[in-house]
Amino acid sequence: MYRIGVMAARCGLKADTLRFYEKSGLLVPSSRNEAGYRLYNAADEAKLNFILRAKSVGFSLEEIAELLSIRLESAEHSCAEPKLITDMKLQQVEAKIKELEIFRSSLQKLSDSCCGGSESASHCSILEALDASDKEALC
Amino acid sequence: MYRIGVMAARCGLKADTLRFYEKSGLLVPSSRNEAGYRLYNAADEAKLNFILRAKSVGFSLEEIAELLSIRLESAEHSCAEPKLITDMKLQQVEAKIKELEIFRSSLQKLSDSCCGGSESASHCSILEALDASDKEALC
DNA sequence: CTTGACCTTGGAGTTAGGTCTAAGCTTTAG
DNA sequence: CTAAAGCTTAGACCTAACTCCAAGGTCAAG
Ligand SMILES: [Zn+2]
Ligand SMILES: [Zn+2]
Ligand SMILES: [Zn+2]
Ligand SMILES: [Zn+2]
């Protein structure tokens, strides 16, 4: 049974973060001592590791809460549910990547067009491209 | 000279957004009428289009403010400045893409491993992978 | 016994980019 | 003339995931 500071240190988090996870319904420590201190056991630590692994693949805390509730009563849920959550997240991530790839290619084009020298920016092609009424230039 | 609603409609924004841009120092309309109504002229609209183009390549409002201040007094700035801002943004975007690509491949692996069927989730390989003390499984 | 580290709570603050509300003018259409 | 639409302001609210603070209780070491 670890107190919050030890538990946090073991997992590389701050105590505040564990309190925040508790308030969010993600991880309620299994017990308290007489003084009201939170006490975390091995199962709590396993659950926290689940949370951290889920975070590391990009799930939001809300999605993790869903996954945890499925895990808790897995017999009453089907395989389709975690898969759906995963596939929806995958789609979001892919959409975001596509958006950022467009940013990247536009930025690369802007950067390439600019000499980057020390002379006046009054002819800078980055500023000109952003000013252009001709929208072709950016995409 | 357009009032705020017309200006917003012309650019596909809400009036609130224009007020927000003004409060942020991005776009202060060139005049007001006797009643205190904001009046935007063609130069204001050009500036707003600069802002929108800069947004469309991924610049934050803060970065756009910098670019605008360079644009305003371009003679006193060098080409190196817009290029530096652009290259820093490019690096941020590339870092974010890399992070999301790791998410994507992990999520794809999770999704592929799960049957997605209607039977019980108690053997679901997504939940198992997130539970695994073996960290290899996720990356 | 006291000092300092650790814990409790509720609640506020952070970032970014808006979005909305309320109370009260102004303008415009019928 | 009147009603509706549009404008003004200050300031609150939104998301996400924390992060920090204050005031006070607990606990271990010296
Ligand atoms: Zn140049
Ligand atoms: Zn340049
Ligand atoms: Zn299955
Ligand atoms: Zn499954």
XYZ file of C-alpha atoms (C1' of nucleotides) and ligand atoms in Angstrom:
342
model
C 0.000 0.000 0.000
C 1.569 3.242 -1.171
C 0.678 6.744 -0.169
C 0.036 9.185 -2.991
C 3.561 10.614 -3.129
C 5.182 7.188 -3.438
C 2.648 6.035 -6.004
C 3.220 9.197 -8.032
C 6.990 8.835 -7.893
C 6.801 5.161 -8.956
C 4.854 6.149 -12.042
C 6.564 9.400 -12.903
C 3.557 11.572 -12.124
C 2.793 14.313 -9.632
C 0.495 13.684 -6.706
C -1.764 16.383 -8.134
C -2.180 14.358 -11.287
C -3.310 11.308 -9.333
C -5.839 13.455 -7.469
C -7.007 14.794 -10.808
C -7.414 11.264 -12.185
C -9.426 10.367 -9.111
C -11.685 13.394 -9.536
C -12.125 12.404 -13.174
C -13.253 8.935 -12.111
C -10.282 7.203 -13.697
C -8.477 5.893 -10.662
C -9.988 5.842 -7.183
C -7.501 4.415 -4.670
C -8.777 1.246 -3.062
C -8.584 2.569 0.493
C -7.732 5.369 2.889
C -6.015 5.250 6.261
C -7.580 6.630 9.460
C -6.252 10.096 8.707
C -7.892 10.071 5.275
C -4.670 9.546 3.325
C -5.106 7.759 -0.010
C -3.654 4.245 -0.146
C -2.927 2.590 -3.481
C -2.436 -1.175 -3.837
C -1.008 -3.337 -6.608
C -4.310 -3.450 -8.487
C -4.440 0.334 -8.416
C -0.945 0.439 -9.818
C -1.876 -1.985 -12.580
C -4.820 0.195 -13.445
C -2.626 3.278 -13.515
C -0.219 1.496 -15.824
C -3.160 0.692 -18.097
C -4.024 4.409 -18.088
C -0.459 5.426 -18.895
C -0.167 2.906 -21.705
C -3.458 4.065 -23.158
C -2.239 7.657 -22.958
C 0.960 6.673 -24.711
C -0.966 5.516 -27.769
C -2.954 8.753 -27.874
C -6.224 7.999 -26.094
C -7.847 10.884 -24.238
C -8.733 10.493 -20.574
C -12.390 10.245 -21.540
C -11.672 7.388 -23.928
C -9.516 5.738 -21.296
C -12.404 5.931 -18.852
C -14.532 4.052 -21.370
C -11.867 1.424 -21.897
C -11.485 1.015 -18.146
C -15.183 0.502 -17.641
C -15.160 -2.163 -20.343
C -12.130 -3.784 -18.743
C -13.835 -3.761 -15.344
C -16.830 -5.728 -16.576
C -15.354 -7.307 -19.640
C -17.771 -10.237 -19.575
C -20.639 -7.869 -20.239
C -18.977 -6.170 -23.184
C -18.008 -7.401 -26.601
C -14.725 -7.188 -28.439
C -16.422 -4.795 -30.837
C -16.434 -2.001 -28.261
C -12.711 -1.569 -27.630
C -12.133 -2.026 -31.341
C -14.617 0.726 -32.190
C -12.994 3.115 -29.734
C -9.595 2.283 -31.182
C -10.710 2.685 -34.779
C -12.365 6.004 -34.074
C -9.199 7.269 -32.434
C -7.205 5.966 -35.370
C -9.384 7.958 -37.743
C -8.977 11.116 -35.674
C -5.221 10.661 -35.613
C -5.097 10.084 -39.351
C -7.190 13.176 -40.002
C -4.907 15.261 -37.819
C -1.823 13.881 -39.570
C -3.299 14.806 -42.956
C -3.968 18.349 -41.764
C -0.441 18.686 -40.414
C 1.068 17.282 -43.598
C -0.643 20.034 -45.546
C 0.755 22.571 -43.088
C 4.168 21.004 -43.489
C 4.234 21.186 -47.248
C 2.963 24.767 -47.265
C 5.510 25.807 -44.674
C 8.268 24.037 -46.539
C 7.323 25.888 -49.693
C 7.301 29.197 -47.839
C 10.656 28.506 -46.265
C 12.226 27.413 -49.539
C 11.048 30.549 -51.292
C 12.709 32.900 -48.791
C 16.369 33.779 -48.967
C 16.581 34.217 -45.202
C 19.227 36.863 -45.670
C 19.904 39.975 -43.698
C 18.511 42.421 -46.225
C 15.151 44.110 -45.836
C 12.032 42.033 -45.499
C 10.173 44.386 -47.794
C 10.522 41.907 -50.652
C 10.267 38.772 -48.485
C 8.539 36.028 -50.399
C 6.989 34.603 -47.243
C 5.186 37.857 -46.556
C 4.323 38.186 -50.227
C 2.847 34.709 -50.381
C 0.709 35.340 -47.299
C -0.376 38.644 -48.825
C -1.121 37.226 -52.237
C -4.708 37.433 -53.378
C -3.683 34.554 -55.606
C -4.454 31.609 -53.337
C -2.624 29.099 -55.505
C 0.668 30.019 -53.949
C -0.003 28.453 -50.566
C -1.171 24.933 -51.405
C -16.075 50.728 -45.249
C -17.822 47.689 -43.832
C -19.416 47.281 -40.457
C -18.342 44.275 -38.441
C -21.148 41.963 -39.542
C -20.493 42.551 -43.223
C -16.748 42.178 -42.782
C -17.261 38.938 -40.868
C -19.614 37.554 -43.504
C -17.218 38.459 -46.313
C -14.471 36.457 -44.634
C -16.499 33.579 -43.251
C -15.991 34.540 -39.632
C -18.265 35.586 -36.785
C -18.308 39.174 -35.568
C -17.166 37.844 -32.190
C -14.045 36.469 -33.803
C -13.170 39.844 -35.282
C -13.634 41.445 -31.863
C -11.414 38.757 -30.419
C -8.730 39.443 -33.041
C -8.928 43.114 -32.185
C -8.550 42.410 -28.467
C -5.553 40.226 -29.331
C -3.978 43.114 -31.209
C -4.129 41.353 -34.562
C -6.594 43.513 -36.400
C -7.768 46.909 -35.157
C -10.293 48.430 -37.582
C -9.062 51.649 -39.095
C -11.971 53.738 -37.847
C -15.248 53.980 -35.981
C -18.404 55.901 -36.862
C -20.008 58.471 -34.532
C -21.927 55.737 -32.762
C -18.731 53.822 -32.035
C -19.362 51.117 -34.638
C -16.217 49.498 -36.059
C -15.505 50.341 -39.696
C -13.184 48.161 -41.755
C -11.617 49.344 -45.003
C -9.875 47.542 -47.839
C -6.521 47.580 -46.063
C -8.156 45.977 -43.018
C -9.591 43.320 -45.248
C -6.208 42.670 -46.826
C -4.727 42.311 -43.378
C -7.467 39.904 -42.369
C -6.796 37.855 -45.460
C -3.142 37.744 -44.483
C -4.225 36.461 -41.062
C -6.484 33.819 -42.556
C -3.816 32.623 -44.980
C -1.296 32.437 -42.172
C -3.797 30.442 -40.112
C -4.337 28.104 -43.042
C -0.689 27.092 -43.030
C -0.734 26.435 -39.309
C 0.610 29.600 -37.688
C -0.766 30.467 -34.255
C -2.300 33.868 -33.644
C 0.786 34.842 -31.671
C 3.055 33.959 -34.576
C 0.742 35.784 -36.935
C 1.021 38.881 -34.756
C 4.794 38.703 -35.140
C 4.543 38.296 -38.891
C 2.145 41.230 -39.082
C 4.461 43.476 -37.144
C 7.291 42.574 -39.494
C 5.035 43.200 -42.467
C 4.028 46.574 -41.071
C 7.600 47.821 -40.876
C 9.234 45.506 -43.318
C 12.047 47.928 -44.102
C 13.278 47.614 -40.540
C 13.303 43.838 -40.530
C 15.333 41.300 -42.417
C 14.245 38.324 -44.445
C 15.791 36.146 -41.763
C 12.973 36.913 -39.342
C 9.973 35.562 -41.254
C 12.103 32.617 -42.313
C 13.031 31.812 -38.714
C 9.396 31.936 -37.632
C 8.463 29.692 -40.538
C 11.231 27.209 -39.865
C 10.399 27.000 -36.189
C 6.781 26.319 -37.012
C 7.874 23.739 -39.530
C 9.872 21.963 -36.861
C 6.936 21.995 -34.459
C 4.664 20.585 -37.125
C 7.146 17.873 -38.003
C 7.538 16.920 -34.343
C 3.789 16.703 -33.938
C 3.468 14.578 -37.064
C 6.103 12.179 -35.738
C 4.238 11.850 -32.457
C 0.964 11.189 -34.235
C 2.566 8.665 -36.562
C 3.662 6.678 -33.542
C 0.128 6.869 -32.198
C -1.157 5.741 -35.563
C 1.051 2.690 -35.833
C 0.310 1.657 -32.247
C -3.414 2.097 -32.760
C -3.265 0.199 -36.040
C -1.509 -2.668 -34.314
C -4.099 -2.677 -31.546
C -6.950 -2.614 -34.017
C -5.473 -5.370 -36.153
C -5.001 -7.615 -33.152
C -8.645 -7.466 -32.092
C -11.315 -9.622 -33.709
C -13.961 -6.947 -33.142
C -16.573 -9.666 -32.787
C -19.610 -9.823 -30.587
C -18.217 -12.266 -28.060
C -17.018 -11.261 -24.622
C -14.296 -8.670 -24.272
C -12.673 -10.706 -21.513
C -10.052 -11.982 -23.936
C -9.845 -8.765 -26.005
C -6.330 -8.274 -27.246
C -6.649 -4.485 -27.094
C -7.339 -4.621 -23.365
C -4.641 -7.254 -22.945
C -2.058 -5.159 -24.742
C -2.868 -2.107 -22.626
C -2.663 -4.299 -19.531
C 0.565 -5.989 -20.504
C 3.513 -5.402 -18.206
C 5.506 -6.307 -21.307
C 5.897 -2.864 -22.891
C 7.165 -4.246 -26.185
C 3.656 -4.896 -27.352
C 2.668 -1.263 -27.861
C 5.493 0.136 -29.956
C 8.977 18.756 21.471
C 9.587 20.695 17.408
C 10.590 20.994 12.708
C 9.812 19.772 8.223
C 7.958 16.635 4.965
C 3.772 14.823 3.572
C -1.134 14.647 3.314
C -6.170 16.671 3.090
C -9.810 19.813 0.784
C -11.919 23.202 -2.287
C -11.172 26.164 -5.649
C -8.596 29.042 -8.913
C -5.359 29.440 -12.807
C -3.145 27.850 -17.233
C -3.182 27.656 -22.741
C -5.474 28.691 -27.325
C -8.916 30.288 -29.861
C -12.770 31.383 -29.661
C -18.099 31.616 -28.153
C -21.820 33.458 -25.585
C -24.513 36.543 -22.496
C -26.696 40.709 -20.762
C -27.939 45.364 -20.822
C -28.298 49.006 -23.564
C -27.586 52.006 -27.966
C -28.262 52.662 -33.286
C -29.907 51.762 -37.612
C -33.058 50.101 -41.012
C -37.371 48.285 -43.085
C -42.121 48.464 -43.298
C -43.522 55.240 -35.559
C -42.182 50.897 -34.333
C -40.110 46.547 -34.383
C -36.357 43.937 -35.716
C -31.754 43.575 -36.685
C -27.319 45.074 -35.705
C -23.913 47.178 -32.853
C -21.412 48.382 -28.164
C -19.038 46.755 -23.704
C -17.300 43.831 -19.936
C -16.887 39.648 -18.587
C -18.130 34.645 -18.144
C -17.731 30.181 -20.286
C -15.853 26.345 -23.218
C -12.273 22.115 -23.919
C -8.263 19.135 -21.998
C -5.278 17.873 -18.880
C -3.330 19.327 -15.664
C -1.011 22.625 -12.001
C -0.948 25.489 -8.206
C -2.533 27.606 -3.907
C -4.074 28.231 0.943
C -5.267 26.612 5.270
C -4.884 23.080 8.020
C -4.159 17.961 9.764
C -0.515 13.978 10.288
C 3.693 11.817 10.866
C 8.698 10.658 11.339
C 13.343 12.164 12.715
C 16.395 14.277 15.825
Zn 15.115 37.756 -48.983
Zn 12.157 36.330 -47.058
Zn -12.238 -10.828 -29.837
Zn -10.881 -7.399 -28.963
